[in-house]
Amino acid sequence: MNVLVILAVILFLLMTLIGGGKGVRSFVAIFLNFGVVIFTVILMNDPNLAPVILTIIACLFISCINLFFINEVNIKTKPAFLATIVSTVILLIFILYLTDTAMIQGFGEEEIEELGMFSFYIGLDFVKIASAVIIMSTIGAITDTAMAISSPMREIHFHNPHISRKELFLSGLSIGRDILGTSTNTLFFAFFGGYLALLIWFKDLSYSIGEVINSKIFSAEMITILCSGIGVTTVIPITAWITAYFLMRRKENSEETL
């Protein structure tokens, strides 16, 4: 039994103990999402298939797994899913323009030495690959933020059913402001944690601050972080508005039935 299996078992036991049935579904969702990502990467090897379209389809599946499989289909997950899709589409337009303009596609010079023995003529558009990478990197944070806003808004409406749509919307924005800072900082430190060895390498090679900032690999990761932060920020008012609409609409339908 290797380390990976031991850690997976510990994670499963903790998620089951603390989360119950939902914790078990969350654990299974990790492997389902992993399968979706691997299958998408395999399909990207076909030059006849558009990487961005494949990524959008993969994001739909990932959103469904993270929201509907884990938390089931209900008044909280429906607005979160819709807000995720709207935010991703808006961000997609920005990402496609940005990756083409910033020219962050491909490999940086720090990676060329290890890949020098391989051919780079693989028949794929690296601009679209770069866009797909950024989109895939943002979907988790966007889904998490959408659910983190939709769920408390449902509780606010449940305990205060006479609240107006505007007040409910403003409550959602207030919740979003509270989690915005922690969410964006999580993305930031995830980058520095994953690329700490690269930063140490930059220091050993006596890179100046300008050379670090202008290196392709650093710029690509920072652009990914900033796009993720933009996505997290954008999804807050969208989720608040959609959730407020869904909750008030259901209340109006219930009153009409009575």
Short mmCIF file of C-alpha atoms in Angstrom, two decimals:
data_model
loop_
_atom_site.label_atom_id
_atom_site.label_comp_id
_atom_site.label_asym_id
_atom_site.label_seq_id
_atom_site.Cartn_x
_atom_site.Cartn_y
_atom_site.Cartn_z
CA MET A 1 0.00 0.00 0.00
CA ASN A 2 1.65 3.21 -1.15
CA VAL A 3 1.36 6.75 0.15
CA LEU A 4 -1.33 7.75 -2.36
CA VAL A 5 -3.65 4.97 -1.24
CA ILE A 6 -3.08 5.75 2.44
CA LEU A 7 -3.81 9.44 1.93
CA ALA A 8 -6.91 8.63 -0.14
CA VAL A 9 -8.19 6.33 2.61
CA ILE A 10 -7.58 8.97 5.29
CA LEU A 11 -9.36 11.58 3.17
CA PHE A 12 -12.29 9.24 2.55
CA LEU A 13 -12.65 8.42 6.26
CA LEU A 14 -12.53 12.09 7.29
CA MET A 15 -14.98 13.18 4.59
CA THR A 16 -17.34 10.36 5.54
CA LEU A 17 -17.06 11.08 9.27
CA ILE A 18 -17.59 14.81 8.94
CA GLY A 19 -19.73 15.07 5.81
CA GLY A 20 -21.76 11.87 5.99
CA GLY A 21 -23.42 10.93 2.73
CA LYS A 22 -22.54 14.25 1.15
CA GLY A 23 -18.92 13.70 2.13
CA VAL A 24 -18.91 10.33 0.36
CA ARG A 25 -20.37 11.93 -2.77
CA SER A 26 -17.75 14.68 -2.56
CA PHE A 27 -15.00 12.05 -2.44
CA VAL A 28 -16.43 10.23 -5.45
CA ALA A 29 -16.77 13.58 -7.26
CA ILE A 30 -12.99 14.05 -7.09
CA PHE A 31 -12.44 10.97 -9.23
CA LEU A 32 -15.33 11.83 -11.54
CA ASN A 33 -13.84 15.27 -12.19
CA PHE A 34 -10.44 13.69 -12.71
CA GLY A 35 -11.96 11.37 -15.29
CA VAL A 36 -13.61 14.28 -17.10
CA VAL A 37 -10.33 16.19 -17.26
CA ILE A 38 -8.34 13.18 -18.51
CA PHE A 39 -10.97 12.36 -21.14
CA THR A 40 -10.96 16.00 -22.31
CA VAL A 41 -7.17 16.02 -22.63
CA ILE A 42 -7.29 12.83 -24.70
CA LEU A 43 -9.88 14.36 -27.04
CA MET A 44 -7.75 17.49 -27.43
CA ASN A 45 -5.16 15.40 -29.23
CA ASP A 46 -7.55 15.28 -32.19
CA PRO A 47 -6.80 18.38 -34.31
CA ASN A 48 -10.34 18.23 -35.73
CA LEU A 49 -11.86 19.01 -32.32
CA ALA A 50 -11.80 22.55 -30.95
CA PRO A 51 -10.04 22.65 -27.54
CA VAL A 52 -12.16 25.56 -26.30
CA ILE A 53 -15.44 23.78 -27.15
CA LEU A 54 -14.20 20.61 -25.46
CA THR A 55 -13.25 22.63 -22.39
CA ILE A 56 -16.66 24.29 -22.19
CA ILE A 57 -18.37 20.89 -22.40
CA ALA A 58 -15.99 19.57 -19.72
CA CYS A 59 -16.81 22.58 -17.51
CA LEU A 60 -20.52 21.77 -17.87
CA PHE A 61 -19.91 18.24 -16.67
CA ILE A 62 -17.66 19.43 -13.84
CA SER A 63 -20.28 21.96 -12.73
CA CYS A 64 -22.98 19.30 -12.77
CA ILE A 65 -20.82 16.96 -10.70
CA ASN A 66 -19.82 19.63 -8.17
CA LEU A 67 -23.33 21.00 -7.79
CA PHE A 68 -25.97 18.43 -8.68
CA PHE A 69 -24.16 15.20 -7.85
CA ILE A 70 -22.85 16.41 -4.49
CA ASN A 71 -25.69 18.69 -3.38
CA GLU A 72 -28.54 17.27 -5.52
CA VAL A 73 -30.89 19.31 -7.71
CA ASN A 74 -32.58 21.94 -5.55
CA ILE A 75 -33.29 25.64 -5.20
CA LYS A 76 -29.67 26.29 -4.18
CA THR A 77 -27.83 24.39 -6.90
CA LYS A 78 -29.96 25.53 -9.84
CA PRO A 79 -29.11 29.25 -9.48
CA ALA A 80 -25.47 28.39 -8.72
CA PHE A 81 -25.24 26.30 -11.90
CA LEU A 82 -26.85 28.97 -14.06
CA ALA A 83 -24.62 31.68 -12.57
CA THR A 84 -21.56 29.52 -13.21
CA ILE A 85 -22.46 29.08 -16.86
CA VAL A 86 -23.21 32.79 -17.40
CA SER A 87 -19.98 33.86 -15.68
CA THR A 88 -17.90 31.32 -17.62
CA VAL A 89 -19.31 32.48 -20.97
CA ILE A 90 -18.60 36.12 -20.11
CA LEU A 91 -15.09 35.26 -18.96
CA LEU A 92 -14.51 33.10 -22.04
CA ILE A 93 -14.79 36.06 -24.39
CA PHE A 94 -12.26 37.97 -22.32
CA ILE A 95 -9.88 35.00 -22.05
CA LEU A 96 -9.88 34.31 -25.81
CA TYR A 97 -8.92 37.91 -26.52
CA LEU A 98 -6.34 38.04 -23.73
CA THR A 99 -4.46 34.85 -24.63
CA ASP A 100 -4.19 35.91 -28.25
CA THR A 101 -2.96 39.39 -27.33
CA ALA A 102 -0.59 38.45 -24.49
CA MET A 103 1.00 35.60 -26.50
CA ILE A 104 1.38 33.33 -23.45
CA GLN A 105 0.78 30.15 -25.41
CA GLY A 106 3.41 27.44 -25.67
CA PHE A 107 6.39 26.81 -23.41
CA GLY A 108 8.73 29.22 -21.71
CA GLU A 109 12.49 29.14 -22.22
CA GLU A 110 12.85 27.56 -18.77
CA GLU A 111 10.98 24.51 -20.08
CA ILE A 112 12.58 24.22 -23.53
CA GLU A 113 15.70 22.36 -22.39
CA GLU A 114 13.72 19.43 -21.01
CA LEU A 115 11.52 19.28 -24.13
CA GLY A 116 14.27 19.81 -26.70
CA MET A 117 14.28 16.16 -27.75
CA PHE A 118 10.60 16.27 -28.76
CA SER A 119 8.95 17.73 -31.83
CA PHE A 120 6.78 20.81 -31.31
CA TYR A 121 4.87 20.28 -34.56
CA ILE A 122 1.94 18.45 -33.01
CA GLY A 123 -0.77 20.05 -35.13
CA LEU A 124 -2.58 21.87 -32.30
CA ASP A 125 -3.34 25.55 -31.85
CA PHE A 126 -1.48 26.50 -28.67
CA VAL A 127 -3.42 29.77 -28.37
CA LYS A 128 -6.62 27.77 -27.96
CA ILE A 129 -4.86 25.33 -25.65
CA ALA A 130 -3.77 28.25 -23.46
CA SER A 131 -7.37 29.53 -23.38
CA ALA A 132 -8.61 26.06 -22.45
CA VAL A 133 -6.11 25.85 -19.58
CA ILE A 134 -7.26 29.17 -18.12
CA ILE A 135 -10.93 28.28 -18.47
CA MET A 136 -10.38 24.92 -16.78
CA SER A 137 -8.44 26.63 -13.99
CA THR A 138 -11.28 29.06 -13.23
CA ILE A 139 -14.28 26.71 -13.21
CA GLY A 140 -13.61 25.26 -9.76
CA ALA A 141 -13.29 28.65 -8.10
CA ILE A 142 -16.36 30.02 -9.88
CA THR A 143 -18.52 27.02 -8.93
CA ASP A 144 -17.35 27.17 -5.32
CA THR A 145 -18.11 30.88 -5.04
CA ALA A 146 -21.54 30.51 -6.66
CA MET A 147 -22.54 27.79 -4.20
CA ALA A 148 -21.09 29.72 -1.27
CA ILE A 149 -23.46 32.59 -2.08
CA SER A 150 -26.55 30.66 -3.16
CA SER A 151 -26.72 28.46 -0.07
CA PRO A 152 -26.66 31.27 2.57
CA MET A 153 -29.18 33.27 0.53
CA ARG A 154 -31.53 30.28 0.69
CA GLU A 155 -31.14 30.22 4.47
CA ILE A 156 -31.76 33.96 4.73
CA HIS A 157 -34.94 33.64 2.69
CA PHE A 158 -36.08 30.60 4.69
CA HIS A 159 -35.74 32.37 8.05
CA ASN A 160 -37.07 35.69 6.71
CA PRO A 161 -39.66 34.86 4.03
CA HIS A 162 -40.96 38.43 3.90
CA ILE A 163 -37.65 39.87 2.73
CA SER A 164 -37.84 41.79 -0.54
CA ARG A 165 -35.95 40.81 -3.68
CA LYS A 166 -33.72 43.89 -3.43
CA GLU A 167 -32.85 43.17 0.20
CA LEU A 168 -32.13 39.53 -0.63
CA PHE A 169 -29.92 40.59 -3.53
CA LEU A 170 -28.01 43.01 -1.30
CA SER A 171 -27.59 40.24 1.27
CA GLY A 172 -26.04 38.07 -1.43
CA LEU A 173 -23.63 40.86 -2.36
CA SER A 174 -22.69 41.26 1.30
CA ILE A 175 -21.93 37.55 1.54
CA GLY A 176 -19.88 37.79 -1.64
CA ARG A 177 -17.80 40.64 -0.27
CA ASP A 178 -16.95 38.54 2.79
CA ILE A 179 -15.64 35.61 0.75
CA LEU A 180 -14.08 37.61 -2.09
CA GLY A 181 -10.83 38.36 -0.32
CA THR A 182 -10.24 34.82 0.91
CA SER A 183 -11.14 33.29 -2.47
CA THR A 184 -8.76 35.47 -4.47
CA ASN A 185 -5.97 34.99 -1.94
CA THR A 186 -6.48 31.23 -2.09
CA LEU A 187 -5.87 31.35 -5.85
CA PHE A 188 -2.80 33.53 -5.34
CA PHE A 189 -1.14 31.29 -2.76
CA ALA A 190 -2.03 28.16 -4.72
CA PHE A 191 0.18 29.51 -7.51
CA PHE A 192 3.11 30.37 -5.26
CA GLY A 193 2.79 27.04 -3.48
CA GLY A 194 2.86 25.11 -6.74
CA TYR A 195 5.65 27.18 -8.33
CA LEU A 196 7.83 27.80 -5.31
CA ALA A 197 10.65 25.73 -6.83
CA LEU A 198 10.46 27.85 -10.00
CA LEU A 199 10.74 31.06 -7.97
CA ILE A 200 13.77 29.66 -6.16
CA TRP A 201 15.25 28.79 -9.54
CA PHE A 202 14.68 32.37 -10.72
CA LYS A 203 16.59 33.55 -7.67
CA ASP A 204 19.49 31.15 -8.24
CA LEU A 205 19.73 32.29 -11.87
CA SER A 206 19.87 35.92 -10.64
CA TYR A 207 16.74 36.95 -12.54
CA SER A 208 15.82 40.56 -12.04
CA ILE A 209 12.27 41.50 -11.06
CA GLY A 210 11.63 42.62 -14.62
CA GLU A 211 12.89 39.34 -16.06
CA VAL A 212 10.70 37.34 -13.67
CA ILE A 213 7.59 39.34 -14.48
CA ASN A 214 8.21 39.17 -18.23
CA SER A 215 9.06 35.46 -18.35
CA LYS A 216 6.37 33.54 -20.22
CA ILE A 217 5.79 30.88 -17.59
CA PHE A 218 5.37 33.44 -14.79
CA SER A 219 3.15 35.71 -16.90
CA ALA A 220 0.96 32.77 -17.97
CA GLU A 221 0.36 31.69 -14.37
CA MET A 222 -0.30 35.23 -13.15
CA ILE A 223 -2.76 35.81 -15.99
CA THR A 224 -4.50 32.57 -14.98
CA ILE A 225 -4.74 33.77 -11.38
CA LEU A 226 -6.05 37.19 -12.40
CA CYS A 227 -8.62 35.65 -14.75
CA SER A 228 -9.74 33.33 -11.95
CA GLY A 229 -10.06 36.32 -9.65
CA ILE A 230 -12.09 38.17 -12.27
CA GLY A 231 -14.33 35.13 -12.64
CA VAL A 232 -14.83 34.85 -8.88
CA THR A 233 -15.63 38.56 -8.65
CA THR A 234 -18.02 38.47 -11.62
CA VAL A 235 -19.98 35.48 -10.37
CA ILE A 236 -20.89 37.19 -7.09
CA PRO A 237 -23.48 39.72 -8.37
CA ILE A 238 -24.68 37.26 -11.03
CA THR A 239 -25.33 34.56 -8.42
CA ALA A 240 -26.94 37.02 -6.03
CA TRP A 241 -29.32 38.28 -8.71
CA ILE A 242 -30.24 34.86 -10.10
CA THR A 243 -30.72 33.34 -6.64
CA ALA A 244 -32.89 36.24 -5.52
CA TYR A 245 -34.98 35.86 -8.67
CA PHE A 246 -35.39 32.09 -8.20
CA LEU A 247 -36.34 32.35 -4.53
CA MET A 248 -38.82 35.20 -5.00
CA ARG A 249 -40.30 33.51 -8.06
CA ARG A 250 -40.89 30.33 -6.09
CA LYS A 251 -42.50 32.34 -3.30
CA GLU A 252 -44.82 34.09 -5.76
CA ASN A 253 -45.81 30.77 -7.34
CA SER A 254 -46.56 29.31 -3.91
CA GLU A 255 -48.76 32.28 -3.03
CA GLU A 256 -50.63 32.00 -6.35
CA THR A 257 -51.27 28.31 -5.69
CA LEU A 258 -52.75 29.11 -2.29
#
